[in-house]
PDB file of C-alpha atoms in Angstrom:
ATOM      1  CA  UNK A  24       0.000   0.000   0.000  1.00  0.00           C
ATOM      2  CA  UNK A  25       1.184   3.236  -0.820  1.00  0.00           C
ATOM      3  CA  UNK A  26       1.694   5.789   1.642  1.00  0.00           C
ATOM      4  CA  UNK A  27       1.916   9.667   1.747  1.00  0.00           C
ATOM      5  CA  UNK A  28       5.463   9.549   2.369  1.00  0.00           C
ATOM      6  CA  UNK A  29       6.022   7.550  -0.950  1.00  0.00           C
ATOM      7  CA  UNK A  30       4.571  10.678  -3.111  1.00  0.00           C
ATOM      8  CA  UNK A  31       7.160  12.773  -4.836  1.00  0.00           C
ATOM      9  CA  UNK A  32       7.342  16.426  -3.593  1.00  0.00           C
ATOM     10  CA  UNK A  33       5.704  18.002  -6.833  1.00  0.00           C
ATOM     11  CA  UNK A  34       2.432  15.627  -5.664  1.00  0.00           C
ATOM     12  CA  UNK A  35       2.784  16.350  -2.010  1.00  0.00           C
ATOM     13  CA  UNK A  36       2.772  20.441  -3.094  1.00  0.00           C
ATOM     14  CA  UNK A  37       0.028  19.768  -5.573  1.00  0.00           C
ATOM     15  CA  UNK A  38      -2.382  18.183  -3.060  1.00  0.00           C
ATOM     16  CA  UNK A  39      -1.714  20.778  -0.375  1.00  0.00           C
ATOM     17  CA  UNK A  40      -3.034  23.716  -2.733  1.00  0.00           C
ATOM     18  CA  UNK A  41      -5.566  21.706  -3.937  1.00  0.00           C
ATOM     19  CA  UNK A  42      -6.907  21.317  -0.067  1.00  0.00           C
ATOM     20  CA  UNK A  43      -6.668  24.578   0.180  1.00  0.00           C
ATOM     21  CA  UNK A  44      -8.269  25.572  -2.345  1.00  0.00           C
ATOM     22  CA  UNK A  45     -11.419  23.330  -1.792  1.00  0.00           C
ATOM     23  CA  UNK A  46     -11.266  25.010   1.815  1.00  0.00           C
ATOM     24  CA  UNK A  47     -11.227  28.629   0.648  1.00  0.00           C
ATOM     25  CA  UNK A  48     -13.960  27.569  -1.830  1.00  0.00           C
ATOM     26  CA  UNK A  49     -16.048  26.582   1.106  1.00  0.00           C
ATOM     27  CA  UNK A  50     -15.407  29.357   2.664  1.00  0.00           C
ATOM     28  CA  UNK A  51     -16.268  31.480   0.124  1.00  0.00           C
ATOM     29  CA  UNK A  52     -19.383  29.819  -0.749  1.00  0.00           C
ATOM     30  CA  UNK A  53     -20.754  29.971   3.307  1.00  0.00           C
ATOM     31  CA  UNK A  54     -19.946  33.502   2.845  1.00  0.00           C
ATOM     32  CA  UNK A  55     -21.822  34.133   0.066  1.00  0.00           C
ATOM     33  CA  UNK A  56     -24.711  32.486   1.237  1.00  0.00           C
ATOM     34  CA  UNK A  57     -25.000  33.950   4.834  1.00  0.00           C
ATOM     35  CA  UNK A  58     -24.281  37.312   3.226  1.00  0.00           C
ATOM     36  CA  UNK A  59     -27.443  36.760   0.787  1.00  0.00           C
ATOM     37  CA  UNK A  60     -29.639  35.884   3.887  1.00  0.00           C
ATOM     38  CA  UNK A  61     -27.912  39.133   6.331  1.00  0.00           C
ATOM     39  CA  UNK A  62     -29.170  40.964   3.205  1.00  0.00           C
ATOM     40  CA  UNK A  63     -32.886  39.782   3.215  1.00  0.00           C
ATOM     41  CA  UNK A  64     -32.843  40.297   7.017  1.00  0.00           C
ATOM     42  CA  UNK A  65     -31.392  43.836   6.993  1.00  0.00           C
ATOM     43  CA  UNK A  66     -33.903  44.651   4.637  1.00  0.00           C
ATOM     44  CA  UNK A  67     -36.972  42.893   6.556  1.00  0.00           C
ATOM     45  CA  UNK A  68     -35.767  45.234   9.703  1.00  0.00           C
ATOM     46  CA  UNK A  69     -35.168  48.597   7.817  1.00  0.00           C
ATOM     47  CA  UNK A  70     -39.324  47.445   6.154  1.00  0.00           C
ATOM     48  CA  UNK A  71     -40.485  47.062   9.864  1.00  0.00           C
ATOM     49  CA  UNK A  72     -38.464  49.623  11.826  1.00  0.00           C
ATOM     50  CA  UNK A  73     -39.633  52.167   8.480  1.00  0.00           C
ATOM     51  CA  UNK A  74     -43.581  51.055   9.180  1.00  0.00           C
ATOM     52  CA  UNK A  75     -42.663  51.378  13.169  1.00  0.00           C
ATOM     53  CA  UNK A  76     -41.706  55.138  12.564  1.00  0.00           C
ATOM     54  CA  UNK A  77     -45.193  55.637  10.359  1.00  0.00           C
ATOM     55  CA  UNK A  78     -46.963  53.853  13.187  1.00  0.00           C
ATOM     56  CA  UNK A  79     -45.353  56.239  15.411  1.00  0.00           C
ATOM     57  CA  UNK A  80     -46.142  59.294  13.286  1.00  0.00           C
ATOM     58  CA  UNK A  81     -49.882  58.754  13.122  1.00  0.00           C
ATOM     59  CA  UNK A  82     -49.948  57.882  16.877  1.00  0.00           C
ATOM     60  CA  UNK A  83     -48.689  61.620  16.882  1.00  0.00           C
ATOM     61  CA  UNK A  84     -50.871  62.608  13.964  1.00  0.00           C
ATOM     62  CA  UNK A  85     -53.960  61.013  15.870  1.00  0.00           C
ATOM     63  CA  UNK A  86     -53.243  63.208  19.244  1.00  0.00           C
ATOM     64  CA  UNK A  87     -52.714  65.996  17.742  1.00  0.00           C
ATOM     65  CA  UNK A  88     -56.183  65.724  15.239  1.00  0.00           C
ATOM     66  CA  UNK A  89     -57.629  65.148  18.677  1.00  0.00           C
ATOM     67  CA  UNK A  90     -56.108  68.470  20.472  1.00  0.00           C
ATOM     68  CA  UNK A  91     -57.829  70.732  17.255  1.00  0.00           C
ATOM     69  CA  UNK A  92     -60.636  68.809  17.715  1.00  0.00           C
ATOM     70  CA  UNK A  93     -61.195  69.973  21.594  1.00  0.00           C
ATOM     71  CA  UNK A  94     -59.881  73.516  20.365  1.00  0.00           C
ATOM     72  CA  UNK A  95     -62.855  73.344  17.785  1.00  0.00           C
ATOM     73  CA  UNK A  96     -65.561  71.821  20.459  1.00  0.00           C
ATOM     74  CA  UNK A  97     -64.548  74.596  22.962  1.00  0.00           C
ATOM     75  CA  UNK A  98     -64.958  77.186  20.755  1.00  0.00           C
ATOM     76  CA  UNK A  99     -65.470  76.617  16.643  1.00  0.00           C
ATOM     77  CA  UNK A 100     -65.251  81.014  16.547  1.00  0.00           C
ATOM     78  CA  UNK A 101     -61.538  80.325  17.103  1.00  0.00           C
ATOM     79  CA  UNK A 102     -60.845  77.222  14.554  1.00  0.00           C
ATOM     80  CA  UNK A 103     -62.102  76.262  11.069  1.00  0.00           C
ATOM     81  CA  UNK A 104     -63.271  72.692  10.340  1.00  0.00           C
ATOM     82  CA  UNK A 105     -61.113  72.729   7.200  1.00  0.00           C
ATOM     83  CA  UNK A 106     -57.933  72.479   8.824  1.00  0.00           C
ATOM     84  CA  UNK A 107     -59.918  69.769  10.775  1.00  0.00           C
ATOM     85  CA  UNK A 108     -60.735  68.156   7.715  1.00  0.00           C
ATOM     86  CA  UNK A 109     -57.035  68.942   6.026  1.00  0.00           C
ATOM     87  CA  UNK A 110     -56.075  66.477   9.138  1.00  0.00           C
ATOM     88  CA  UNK A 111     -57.609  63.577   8.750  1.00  0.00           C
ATOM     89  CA  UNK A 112     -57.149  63.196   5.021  1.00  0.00           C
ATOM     90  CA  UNK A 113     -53.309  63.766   5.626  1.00  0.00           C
ATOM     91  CA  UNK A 114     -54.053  61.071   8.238  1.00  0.00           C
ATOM     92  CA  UNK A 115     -55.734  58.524   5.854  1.00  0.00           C
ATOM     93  CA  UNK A 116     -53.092  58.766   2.698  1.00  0.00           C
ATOM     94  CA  UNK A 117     -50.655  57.683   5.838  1.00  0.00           C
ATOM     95  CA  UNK A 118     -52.736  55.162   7.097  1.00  0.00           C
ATOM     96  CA  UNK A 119     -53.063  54.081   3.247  1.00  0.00           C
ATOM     97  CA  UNK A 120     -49.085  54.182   2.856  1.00  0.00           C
ATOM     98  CA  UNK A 121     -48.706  51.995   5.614  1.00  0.00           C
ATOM     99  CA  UNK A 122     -51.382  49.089   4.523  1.00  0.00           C
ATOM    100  CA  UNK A 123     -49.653  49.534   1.234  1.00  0.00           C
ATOM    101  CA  UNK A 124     -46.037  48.934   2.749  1.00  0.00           C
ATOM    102  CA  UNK A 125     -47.026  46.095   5.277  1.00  0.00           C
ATOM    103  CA  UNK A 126     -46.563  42.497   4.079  1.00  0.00           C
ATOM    104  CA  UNK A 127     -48.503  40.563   6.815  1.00  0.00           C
ATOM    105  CA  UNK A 128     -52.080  40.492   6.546  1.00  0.00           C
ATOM    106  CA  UNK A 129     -53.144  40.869  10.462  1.00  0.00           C
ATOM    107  CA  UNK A 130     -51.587  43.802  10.085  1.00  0.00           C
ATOM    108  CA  UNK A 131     -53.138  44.808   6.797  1.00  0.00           C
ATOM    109  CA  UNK A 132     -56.182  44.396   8.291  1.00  0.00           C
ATOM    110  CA  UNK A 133     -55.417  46.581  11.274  1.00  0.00           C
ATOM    111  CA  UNK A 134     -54.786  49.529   8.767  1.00  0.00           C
ATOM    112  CA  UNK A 135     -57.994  48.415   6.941  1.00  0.00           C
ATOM    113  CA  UNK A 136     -59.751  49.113  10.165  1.00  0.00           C
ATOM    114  CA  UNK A 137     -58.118  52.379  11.019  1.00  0.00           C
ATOM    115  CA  UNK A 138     -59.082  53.637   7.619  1.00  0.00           C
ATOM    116  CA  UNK A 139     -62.338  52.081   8.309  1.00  0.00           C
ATOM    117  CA  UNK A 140     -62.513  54.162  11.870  1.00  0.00           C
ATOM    118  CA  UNK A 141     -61.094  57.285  10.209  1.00  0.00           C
ATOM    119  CA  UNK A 142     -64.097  57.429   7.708  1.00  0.00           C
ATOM    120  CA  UNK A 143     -66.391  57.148  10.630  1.00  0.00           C
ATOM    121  CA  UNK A 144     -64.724  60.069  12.290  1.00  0.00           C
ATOM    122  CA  UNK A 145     -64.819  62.443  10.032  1.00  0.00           C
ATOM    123  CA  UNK A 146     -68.624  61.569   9.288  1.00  0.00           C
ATOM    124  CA  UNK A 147     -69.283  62.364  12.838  1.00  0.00           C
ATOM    125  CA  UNK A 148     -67.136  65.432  12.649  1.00  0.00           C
ATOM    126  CA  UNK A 149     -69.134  66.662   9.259  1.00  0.00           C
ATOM    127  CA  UNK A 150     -72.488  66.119  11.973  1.00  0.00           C
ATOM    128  CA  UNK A 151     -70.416  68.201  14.460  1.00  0.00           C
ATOM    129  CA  UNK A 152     -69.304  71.013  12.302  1.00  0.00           C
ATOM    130  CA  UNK A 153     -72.440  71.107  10.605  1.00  0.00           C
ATOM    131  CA  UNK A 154     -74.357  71.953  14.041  1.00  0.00           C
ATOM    132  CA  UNK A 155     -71.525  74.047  15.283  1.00  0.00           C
ATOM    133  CA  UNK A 156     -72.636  76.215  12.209  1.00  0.00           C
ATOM    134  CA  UNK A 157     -75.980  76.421  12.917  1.00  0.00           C
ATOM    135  CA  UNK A 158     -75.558  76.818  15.909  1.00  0.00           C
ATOM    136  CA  UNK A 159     -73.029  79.854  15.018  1.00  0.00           C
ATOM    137  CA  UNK A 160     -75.850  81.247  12.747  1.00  0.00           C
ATOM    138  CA  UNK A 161     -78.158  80.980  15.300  1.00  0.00           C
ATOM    139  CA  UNK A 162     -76.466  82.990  17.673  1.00  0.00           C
ATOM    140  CA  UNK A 163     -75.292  84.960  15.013  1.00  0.00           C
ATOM    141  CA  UNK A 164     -79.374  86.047  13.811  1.00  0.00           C
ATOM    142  CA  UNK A 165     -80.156  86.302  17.920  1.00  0.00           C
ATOM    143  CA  UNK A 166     -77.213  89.236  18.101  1.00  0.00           C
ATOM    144  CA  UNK A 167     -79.142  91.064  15.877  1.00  0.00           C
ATOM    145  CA  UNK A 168     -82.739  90.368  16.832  1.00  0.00           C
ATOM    146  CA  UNK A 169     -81.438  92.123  20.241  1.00  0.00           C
ATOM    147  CA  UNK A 170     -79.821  94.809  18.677  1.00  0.00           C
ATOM    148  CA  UNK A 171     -76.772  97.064  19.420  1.00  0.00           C
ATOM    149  CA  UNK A 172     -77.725  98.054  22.762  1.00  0.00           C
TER     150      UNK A 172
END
């Protein structure tokens, strides 16, 4: 049987770079591969942490809709509904640009719902602008049934 030690030198040399070789190829090759998968991943996380910061931004959105809405209630002399109303379409294109950017379907359906709240609230605001009007008008026509005095 023939041994390593009975291989000329050129052999012995030859089958030592061919090892390595195989190895680096392996090497290269795992890599590759895990560098493929660390690229799906990284962009999976900047996709999730982007639709976090939207999430975030209509959270804000949604308080501060709410703070011109008490503004408005309190007092509708001192704020228009049409900034009101400005608001909340802003707020559904975002809510659309999210459903639009989200891959998983519970969460599709969450935006589906928001939009589906968001059309709700601005038909009760129309109600509550609409009486704040007439009930502006109404005060309005009583100032000048009374008259200057």
């Amino acid at each position: 049987m023939t041994g390593f030690a009975d291989f000329k030198v050129g052999t012995k040399v030859s089958l030592g770079f061919a090892t390595l070789i195989v190895l680096i190829s392996v090497v290269a090759a795992t890599a590759y591969y895990n560098g493929v998968g660390f690229d799906k991943v990284m962009s999976e996380s900047t996709r999730v942490f982007g639709n976090s910061g939207r999430v975030q931004g209509l959270t804000l959105s949604a308080a501060e809709l709410s703070g011109k809405q008490e503004i408005f209630v309190l007092d509708s002399t001192v704020t228009d509904a049409s900034p009101i109303f400005d608001h909340i379409d802003r707020l559904q294109k975002d809510v659309i640009t999210l459903r639009d950017a989200t891959t998983d379907s519970g969460r599709r359906e969450l935006a589906q719902r928001a939009l589906a709240a968001l059309d709700a609230y601005r038909a009760e605001f129309e109600k509550l602008a609409a009486l704040e009007a007439d009930r502006g008008n109404e005060t309005n026509n009583g100032i000048g049934r009374i008259g200057p005095q």
